[in-house]
Amino acid sequence: GENVEQHPSTLSVQEGDSAVIKCTYSDSASNYFPWYKQELGKRPQLIIDIRSNVGEKKDQRIAVTLNKTAKHFSLHITETQPEDSAVYFCAASLRNTGFQKLVFGTGTRLLVSP
Amino acid sequence: GAGVSQSPSNKVTEKGKDVELRCDPISGHTALYWYRQSLGQGLEFLIYFQGNSAPDKSGLPSDRFSAERTGGSVSTLTIQRTQQEDSAVYLCASSLLGLAVQETQYFGPGTRLLVL
């Protein structure tokens, strides 16, 4: 079945630095890739998503890139702030299931130090 | 508007007891999903509802797990004869249309289940 690998599992940066989280997926037919942010004790919230017909998408300090050939996608956060500290999950949507079945990575704990 | 809500927020039970977890999706959302999040792990898909029907139950770990949805709204996940390995956070999500539409899934706050 579909497998999504996410790296690194933990990431510590200084405020103002950039952070990059990478994910790879196995199903070449996957066509939707959301990223969720989960703060401690809170619900996962969508921060950005990308569809397979697009190579890059930006929203202020956050960007996601997709390489369909290599089957990997990355989350880039620039000018990190302490409030960016959270666990980030990538996901890939399976095709041919009749619905948007998401397979999640195991998460990256990002710590931004002031 | 109101987001996805879940109850209870925390549940402690003894091994062998049954538990019921409730999810109230966003009003008007057709699709509803249950996930399980174990410590240090990602979100594991359990079941998907389109309206009141569950076309995909493939993620349910065993026949001790069941779920239903009524009125195209509230869903209940039931775990019978709980085991310690069932301890996890159970998350519910909903989306507007469901089916194969690429759309945002909105998550609830989860129910943290601890089986002693």
PDB file of C-alpha atoms in Angstrom:
ATOM      1  CA  GLY A   1       0.000   0.000   0.000  1.00  0.00           C
ATOM      2  CA  GLU A   2       0.917   3.661  -0.015  1.00  0.00           C
ATOM      3  CA  ASN A   3       3.724   4.685   2.260  1.00  0.00           C
ATOM      4  CA  VAL A   4       4.732   8.237   3.189  1.00  0.00           C
ATOM      5  CA  GLU A   5       8.119   8.796   4.777  1.00  0.00           C
ATOM      6  CA  GLN A   6       8.892  12.074   6.513  1.00  0.00           C
ATOM      7  CA  HIS A   7      12.250  13.528   7.599  1.00  0.00           C
ATOM      8  CA  PRO A   8      13.592  14.722   9.895  1.00  0.00           C
ATOM      9  CA  SER A   9      11.652  13.544  12.929  1.00  0.00           C
ATOM     10  CA  THR A  10      12.890  16.540  14.925  1.00  0.00           C
ATOM     11  CA  LEU A  11      14.261  19.872  13.778  1.00  0.00           C
ATOM     12  CA  SER A  12      15.671  22.649  15.920  1.00  0.00           C
ATOM     13  CA  VAL A  13      16.366  26.078  14.422  1.00  0.00           C
ATOM     14  CA  GLN A  14      17.063  29.572  15.642  1.00  0.00           C
ATOM     15  CA  GLU A  15      14.442  32.240  15.177  1.00  0.00           C
ATOM     16  CA  GLY A  16      14.808  33.784  11.755  1.00  0.00           C
ATOM     17  CA  ASP A  17      16.355  30.690  10.170  1.00  0.00           C
ATOM     18  CA  SER A  18      14.650  28.605   7.510  1.00  0.00           C
ATOM     19  CA  ALA A  19      13.254  25.120   8.112  1.00  0.00           C
ATOM     20  CA  VAL A  20      12.764  22.405   5.528  1.00  0.00           C
ATOM     21  CA  ILE A  21      10.795  19.190   6.007  1.00  0.00           C
ATOM     22  CA  LYS A  22      10.821  16.488   3.357  1.00  0.00           C
ATOM     23  CA  CYS A  23       8.407  13.704   2.484  1.00  0.00           C
ATOM     24  CA  THR A  24       8.481  10.905  -0.046  1.00  0.00           C
ATOM     25  CA  TYR A  25       5.549   8.837  -1.233  1.00  0.00           C
ATOM     26  CA  SER A  26       5.268   5.524  -3.016  1.00  0.00           C
ATOM     27  CA  ASP A  27       2.060   5.719  -5.085  1.00  0.00           C
ATOM     28  CA  SER A  28       2.891   7.507  -8.335  1.00  0.00           C
ATOM     29  CA  ALA A  29      -0.836   8.166  -8.840  1.00  0.00           C
ATOM     30  CA  SER A  30      -1.109  10.321  -5.677  1.00  0.00           C
ATOM     31  CA  ASN A  31      -2.421  13.746  -6.682  1.00  0.00           C
ATOM     32  CA  TYR A  32      -3.014  15.797  -3.530  1.00  0.00           C
ATOM     33  CA  PHE A  33      -0.500  16.642  -0.808  1.00  0.00           C
ATOM     34  CA  PRO A  34      -1.618  18.597   2.279  1.00  0.00           C
ATOM     35  CA  TRP A  35       0.531  19.726   5.195  1.00  0.00           C
ATOM     36  CA  TYR A  36      -0.905  19.962   8.693  1.00  0.00           C
ATOM     37  CA  LYS A  37       0.440  21.752  11.759  1.00  0.00           C
ATOM     38  CA  GLN A  38      -0.393  20.374  15.183  1.00  0.00           C
ATOM     39  CA  GLU A  39       0.444  22.416  18.260  1.00  0.00           C
ATOM     40  CA  LEU A  40       0.769  20.619  21.553  1.00  0.00           C
ATOM     41  CA  GLY A  41      -2.596  19.313  22.722  1.00  0.00           C
ATOM     42  CA  LYS A  42      -4.456  20.823  19.784  1.00  0.00           C
ATOM     43  CA  ARG A  43      -6.058  19.618  16.594  1.00  0.00           C
ATOM     44  CA  PRO A  44      -4.145  19.292  13.300  1.00  0.00           C
ATOM     45  CA  GLN A  45      -4.752  22.304  11.074  1.00  0.00           C
ATOM     46  CA  LEU A  46      -4.117  22.583   7.365  1.00  0.00           C
ATOM     47  CA  ILE A  47      -1.413  25.132   6.593  1.00  0.00           C
ATOM     48  CA  ILE A  48      -0.873  24.569   2.886  1.00  0.00           C
ATOM     49  CA  ASP A  49      -1.603  21.985   0.205  1.00  0.00           C
ATOM     50  CA  ILE A  50      -0.486  21.286  -3.339  1.00  0.00           C
ATOM     51  CA  ARG A  51      -2.007  19.369  -6.221  1.00  0.00           C
ATOM     52  CA  SER A  52      -0.095  17.230  -8.653  1.00  0.00           C
ATOM     53  CA  ASN A  53      -0.473  19.643 -11.565  1.00  0.00           C
ATOM     54  CA  VAL A  54       1.549  22.301  -9.711  1.00  0.00           C
ATOM     55  CA  GLY A  55       5.243  22.274  -8.852  1.00  0.00           C
ATOM     56  CA  GLU A  56       5.331  24.936  -6.171  1.00  0.00           C
ATOM     57  CA  LYS A  57       2.945  26.928  -4.029  1.00  0.00           C
ATOM     58  CA  LYS A  58       3.632  29.800  -1.630  1.00  0.00           C
ATOM     59  CA  ASP A  59       1.684  31.439   1.142  1.00  0.00           C
ATOM     60  CA  GLN A  60       3.619  34.190   2.910  1.00  0.00           C
ATOM     61  CA  ARG A  61       6.460  32.479   4.814  1.00  0.00           C
ATOM     62  CA  ILE A  62       5.400  28.985   3.853  1.00  0.00           C
ATOM     63  CA  ALA A  63       6.033  27.201   0.571  1.00  0.00           C
ATOM     64  CA  VAL A  64       5.634  23.662  -0.671  1.00  0.00           C
ATOM     65  CA  THR A  65       7.429  22.091  -3.614  1.00  0.00           C
ATOM     66  CA  LEU A  66       6.494  18.897  -5.419  1.00  0.00           C
ATOM     67  CA  ASN A  67       8.701  16.691  -7.577  1.00  0.00           C
ATOM     68  CA  LYS A  68       6.431  14.095  -9.154  1.00  0.00           C
ATOM     69  CA  THR A  69       9.243  12.299 -10.933  1.00  0.00           C
ATOM     70  CA  ALA A  70      11.140  11.708  -7.733  1.00  0.00           C
ATOM     71  CA  LYS A  71       7.893  11.321  -5.729  1.00  0.00           C
ATOM     72  CA  HIS A  72       8.838  13.754  -3.040  1.00  0.00           C
ATOM     73  CA  PHE A  73       7.497  17.016  -1.681  1.00  0.00           C
ATOM     74  CA  SER A  74       8.874  19.484   0.819  1.00  0.00           C
ATOM     75  CA  LEU A  75       7.658  22.154   3.203  1.00  0.00           C
ATOM     76  CA  HIS A  76       9.761  25.309   3.485  1.00  0.00           C
ATOM     77  CA  ILE A  77       9.276  27.808   6.293  1.00  0.00           C
ATOM     78  CA  THR A  78      11.297  31.027   6.060  1.00  0.00           C
ATOM     79  CA  GLU A  79      12.023  33.556   8.812  1.00  0.00           C
ATOM     80  CA  THR A  80      10.882  31.103  11.469  1.00  0.00           C
ATOM     81  CA  GLN A  81       9.247  32.409  14.618  1.00  0.00           C
ATOM     82  CA  PRO A  82       8.746  30.748  18.024  1.00  0.00           C
ATOM     83  CA  GLU A  83       5.047  30.321  17.244  1.00  0.00           C
ATOM     84  CA  ASP A  84       6.028  28.049  14.350  1.00  0.00           C
ATOM     85  CA  SER A  85       7.059  25.464  16.967  1.00  0.00           C
ATOM     86  CA  ALA A  86       4.751  22.471  16.504  1.00  0.00           C
ATOM     87  CA  VAL A  87       4.558  19.034  14.917  1.00  0.00           C
ATOM     88  CA  TYR A  88       4.137  19.124  11.146  1.00  0.00           C
ATOM     89  CA  PHE A  89       2.561  16.240   9.199  1.00  0.00           C
ATOM     90  CA  CYS A  90       2.677  15.681   5.476  1.00  0.00           C
ATOM     91  CA  ALA A  91       0.125  13.504   3.707  1.00  0.00           C
ATOM     92  CA  ALA A  92      -0.533  12.046   0.279  1.00  0.00           C
ATOM     93  CA  SER A  93      -3.914  11.230  -1.163  1.00  0.00           C
ATOM     94  CA  LEU A  94      -4.389   7.780  -2.651  1.00  0.00           C
ATOM     95  CA  ARG A  95      -6.007   7.453  -6.050  1.00  0.00           C
ATOM     96  CA  ASN A  96      -8.607   4.912  -7.116  1.00  0.00           C
ATOM     97  CA  THR A  97     -10.166   4.610  -3.684  1.00  0.00           C
ATOM     98  CA  GLY A  98     -13.356   6.529  -4.486  1.00  0.00           C
ATOM     99  CA  PHE A  99     -12.567   9.111  -1.845  1.00  0.00           C
ATOM    100  CA  GLN A 100      -9.745  11.290  -0.599  1.00  0.00           C
ATOM    101  CA  LYS A 101      -7.890   8.736   1.498  1.00  0.00           C
ATOM    102  CA  LEU A 102      -4.925  10.441   3.125  1.00  0.00           C
ATOM    103  CA  VAL A 103      -1.801   8.595   4.200  1.00  0.00           C
ATOM    104  CA  PHE A 104       0.196  10.607   6.722  1.00  0.00           C
ATOM    105  CA  GLY A 105       3.880  10.796   7.498  1.00  0.00           C
ATOM    106  CA  THR A 106       5.037  10.253  11.058  1.00  0.00           C
ATOM    107  CA  GLY A 107       5.519  13.942  11.761  1.00  0.00           C
ATOM    108  CA  THR A 108       8.352  16.418  12.327  1.00  0.00           C
ATOM    109  CA  ARG A 109       8.682  18.188  15.636  1.00  0.00           C
ATOM    110  CA  LEU A 110       9.934  21.704  14.884  1.00  0.00           C
ATOM    111  CA  LEU A 111      11.395  23.764  17.693  1.00  0.00           C
ATOM    112  CA  VAL A 112      12.184  27.413  17.021  1.00  0.00           C
ATOM    113  CA  SER A 113      14.374  28.977  19.701  1.00  0.00           C
ATOM    114  CA  PRO A 114      14.267  32.732  20.310  1.00  0.00           C
TER     115      PRO A 114
ATOM    116  CA  GLY B   1     -18.764  28.918  12.433  1.00  0.00           C
ATOM    117  CA  ALA B   2     -18.395  25.945  14.719  1.00  0.00           C
ATOM    118  CA  GLY B   3     -15.669  23.489  13.881  1.00  0.00           C
ATOM    119  CA  VAL B   4     -15.549  19.751  14.350  1.00  0.00           C
ATOM    120  CA  SER B   5     -16.171  18.776  17.941  1.00  0.00           C
ATOM    121  CA  GLN B   6     -15.479  15.529  19.759  1.00  0.00           C
ATOM    122  CA  SER B   7     -16.439  14.121  23.118  1.00  0.00           C
ATOM    123  CA  PRO B   8     -15.236  13.184  25.578  1.00  0.00           C
ATOM    124  CA  SER B   9     -11.904  14.995  25.382  1.00  0.00           C
ATOM    125  CA  ASN B  10     -10.345  12.393  27.652  1.00  0.00           C
ATOM    126  CA  LYS B  11     -11.430   8.881  28.537  1.00  0.00           C
ATOM    127  CA  VAL B  12      -9.821   6.507  30.997  1.00  0.00           C
ATOM    128  CA  THR B  13     -11.181   2.984  31.031  1.00  0.00           C
ATOM    129  CA  GLU B  14     -10.283  -0.443  32.280  1.00  0.00           C
ATOM    130  CA  LYS B  15      -9.171  -3.206  29.998  1.00  0.00           C
ATOM    131  CA  GLY B  16     -12.148  -5.177  28.732  1.00  0.00           C
ATOM    132  CA  LYS B  17     -14.676  -2.347  28.974  1.00  0.00           C
ATOM    133  CA  ASP B  18     -16.470  -0.847  25.970  1.00  0.00           C
ATOM    134  CA  VAL B  19     -16.092   2.824  25.045  1.00  0.00           C
ATOM    135  CA  GLU B  20     -17.968   5.167  22.735  1.00  0.00           C
ATOM    136  CA  LEU B  21     -16.374   8.189  21.143  1.00  0.00           C
ATOM    137  CA  ARG B  22     -18.488  10.883  19.548  1.00  0.00           C
ATOM    138  CA  CYS B  23     -17.831  13.229  16.642  1.00  0.00           C
ATOM    139  CA  ASP B  24     -19.894  16.223  15.547  1.00  0.00           C
ATOM    140  CA  PRO B  25     -18.727  17.315  12.083  1.00  0.00           C
ATOM    141  CA  ILE B  26     -19.040  20.765  10.616  1.00  0.00           C
ATOM    142  CA  SER B  27     -22.655  21.362   9.656  1.00  0.00           C
ATOM    143  CA  GLY B  28     -23.297  20.453   6.041  1.00  0.00           C
ATOM    144  CA  HIS B  29     -20.179  18.358   5.613  1.00  0.00           C
ATOM    145  CA  THR B  30     -20.972  15.167   3.770  1.00  0.00           C
ATOM    146  CA  ALA B  31     -17.773  13.252   4.440  1.00  0.00           C
ATOM    147  CA  LEU B  32     -16.483  12.159   7.825  1.00  0.00           C
ATOM    148  CA  TYR B  33     -13.239  10.367   8.660  1.00  0.00           C
ATOM    149  CA  TRP B  34     -11.862   8.705  11.788  1.00  0.00           C
ATOM    150  CA  TYR B  35      -8.126   8.506  12.446  1.00  0.00           C
ATOM    151  CA  ARG B  36      -6.007   7.160  15.280  1.00  0.00           C
ATOM    152  CA  GLN B  37      -2.860   8.885  16.467  1.00  0.00           C
ATOM    153  CA  SER B  38      -0.541   6.850  18.635  1.00  0.00           C
ATOM    154  CA  LEU B  39       2.272   8.470  20.580  1.00  0.00           C
ATOM    155  CA  GLY B  40       4.999   9.662  18.242  1.00  0.00           C
ATOM    156  CA  GLN B  41       3.198   8.336  15.200  1.00  0.00           C
ATOM    157  CA  GLY B  42       1.329   9.840  12.304  1.00  0.00           C
ATOM    158  CA  LEU B  43      -2.378   9.706  11.777  1.00  0.00           C
ATOM    159  CA  GLU B  44      -3.687   6.247  10.899  1.00  0.00           C
ATOM    160  CA  PHE B  45      -6.866   6.083   8.812  1.00  0.00           C
ATOM    161  CA  LEU B  46      -9.676   4.040  10.359  1.00  0.00           C
ATOM    162  CA  ILE B  47     -12.935   4.609   8.465  1.00  0.00           C
ATOM    163  CA  TYR B  48     -14.646   6.962   6.018  1.00  0.00           C
ATOM    164  CA  PHE B  49     -18.314   7.930   5.846  1.00  0.00           C
ATOM    165  CA  GLN B  50     -20.067   9.418   2.825  1.00  0.00           C
ATOM    166  CA  GLY B  51     -23.363  10.506   4.311  1.00  0.00           C
ATOM    167  CA  ASN B  52     -24.453   7.634   6.542  1.00  0.00           C
ATOM    168  CA  SER B  53     -22.668   4.981   4.497  1.00  0.00           C
ATOM    169  CA  ALA B  54     -19.190   3.679   5.225  1.00  0.00           C
ATOM    170  CA  PRO B  55     -17.693   2.656   1.856  1.00  0.00           C
ATOM    171  CA  ASP B  56     -14.264   2.100   3.381  1.00  0.00           C
ATOM    172  CA  LYS B  57     -13.777   0.407   6.737  1.00  0.00           C
ATOM    173  CA  SER B  58     -10.406  -1.002   5.792  1.00  0.00           C
ATOM    174  CA  GLY B  59      -8.516   0.823   8.512  1.00  0.00           C
ATOM    175  CA  LEU B  60     -10.429  -0.590  11.458  1.00  0.00           C
ATOM    176  CA  PRO B  61      -7.801  -2.608  13.386  1.00  0.00           C
ATOM    177  CA  SER B  62     -10.080  -5.452  14.463  1.00  0.00           C
ATOM    178  CA  ASP B  63     -13.709  -6.492  14.752  1.00  0.00           C
ATOM    179  CA  ARG B  64     -13.760  -4.880  18.202  1.00  0.00           C
ATOM    180  CA  PHE B  65     -13.926  -1.536  16.401  1.00  0.00           C
ATOM    181  CA  SER B  66     -17.124  -0.304  14.784  1.00  0.00           C
ATOM    182  CA  ALA B  67     -18.575   3.036  13.787  1.00  0.00           C
ATOM    183  CA  GLU B  68     -21.834   4.477  12.662  1.00  0.00           C
ATOM    184  CA  ARG B  69     -23.143   7.788  11.454  1.00  0.00           C
ATOM    185  CA  THR B  70     -26.726   8.928  11.707  1.00  0.00           C
ATOM    186  CA  GLY B  71     -28.633  11.723  10.012  1.00  0.00           C
ATOM    187  CA  GLY B  72     -25.607  12.494   7.908  1.00  0.00           C
ATOM    188  CA  SER B  73     -24.148  14.209  10.925  1.00  0.00           C
ATOM    189  CA  VAL B  74     -22.996  12.766  14.250  1.00  0.00           C
ATOM    190  CA  SER B  75     -20.734   9.724  14.240  1.00  0.00           C
ATOM    191  CA  THR B  76     -19.880   7.303  17.020  1.00  0.00           C
ATOM    192  CA  LEU B  77     -16.787   5.119  17.132  1.00  0.00           C
ATOM    193  CA  THR B  78     -17.221   2.137  19.462  1.00  0.00           C
ATOM    194  CA  ILE B  79     -14.410   0.017  20.803  1.00  0.00           C
ATOM    195  CA  GLN B  80     -15.512  -3.182  22.492  1.00  0.00           C
ATOM    196  CA  ARG B  81     -13.469  -5.097  25.061  1.00  0.00           C
ATOM    197  CA  THR B  82     -10.751  -2.450  25.062  1.00  0.00           C
ATOM    198  CA  GLN B  83      -7.104  -3.480  25.167  1.00  0.00           C
ATOM    199  CA  GLN B  84      -4.099  -1.491  26.334  1.00  0.00           C
ATOM    200  CA  GLU B  85      -2.881  -1.169  22.753  1.00  0.00           C
ATOM    201  CA  ASP B  86      -6.062   0.780  21.966  1.00  0.00           C
ATOM    202  CA  SER B  87      -4.673   3.694  23.993  1.00  0.00           C
ATOM    203  CA  ALA B  88      -4.245   6.595  21.578  1.00  0.00           C
ATOM    204  CA  VAL B  89      -5.795   9.863  20.462  1.00  0.00           C
ATOM    205  CA  TYR B  90      -8.791   9.289  18.217  1.00  0.00           C
ATOM    206  CA  LEU B  91      -9.311  12.117  15.751  1.00  0.00           C
ATOM    207  CA  CYS B  92     -12.334  12.843  13.640  1.00  0.00           C
ATOM    208  CA  ALA B  93     -12.302  14.984  10.505  1.00  0.00           C
ATOM    209  CA  SER B  94     -14.946  16.179   8.086  1.00  0.00           C
ATOM    210  CA  SER B  95     -14.957  17.625   4.593  1.00  0.00           C
ATOM    211  CA  LEU B  96     -17.645  19.275   2.516  1.00  0.00           C
ATOM    212  CA  LEU B  97     -18.183  16.973  -0.445  1.00  0.00           C
ATOM    213  CA  GLY B  98     -16.156  13.840   0.095  1.00  0.00           C
ATOM    214  CA  LEU B  99     -15.826  11.338  -2.748  1.00  0.00           C
ATOM    215  CA  ALA B 100     -12.654  11.934  -4.733  1.00  0.00           C
ATOM    216  CA  VAL B 101     -12.755  15.716  -4.450  1.00  0.00           C
ATOM    217  CA  GLN B 102      -9.453  17.279  -3.402  1.00  0.00           C
ATOM    218  CA  GLU B 103     -10.598  19.313  -0.451  1.00  0.00           C
ATOM    219  CA  THR B 104      -9.554  20.212   3.053  1.00  0.00           C
ATOM    220  CA  GLN B 105     -10.250  17.805   5.862  1.00  0.00           C
ATOM    221  CA  TYR B 106     -11.021  19.707   9.076  1.00  0.00           C
ATOM    222  CA  PHE B 107     -10.036  17.953  12.266  1.00  0.00           C
ATOM    223  CA  GLY B 108     -11.620  17.857  15.676  1.00  0.00           C
ATOM    224  CA  PRO B 109      -9.602  18.186  18.894  1.00  0.00           C
ATOM    225  CA  GLY B 110      -9.529  14.429  19.429  1.00  0.00           C
ATOM    226  CA  THR B 111     -10.411  12.080  22.262  1.00  0.00           C
ATOM    227  CA  ARG B 112      -7.455  10.874  24.299  1.00  0.00           C
ATOM    228  CA  LEU B 113      -8.185   7.273  25.302  1.00  0.00           C
ATOM    229  CA  LEU B 114      -6.218   5.539  28.019  1.00  0.00           C
ATOM    230  CA  VAL B 115      -6.858   1.876  28.706  1.00  0.00           C
ATOM    231  CA  LEU B 116      -5.512   0.701  32.047  1.00  0.00           C
TER     232      LEU B 116
END
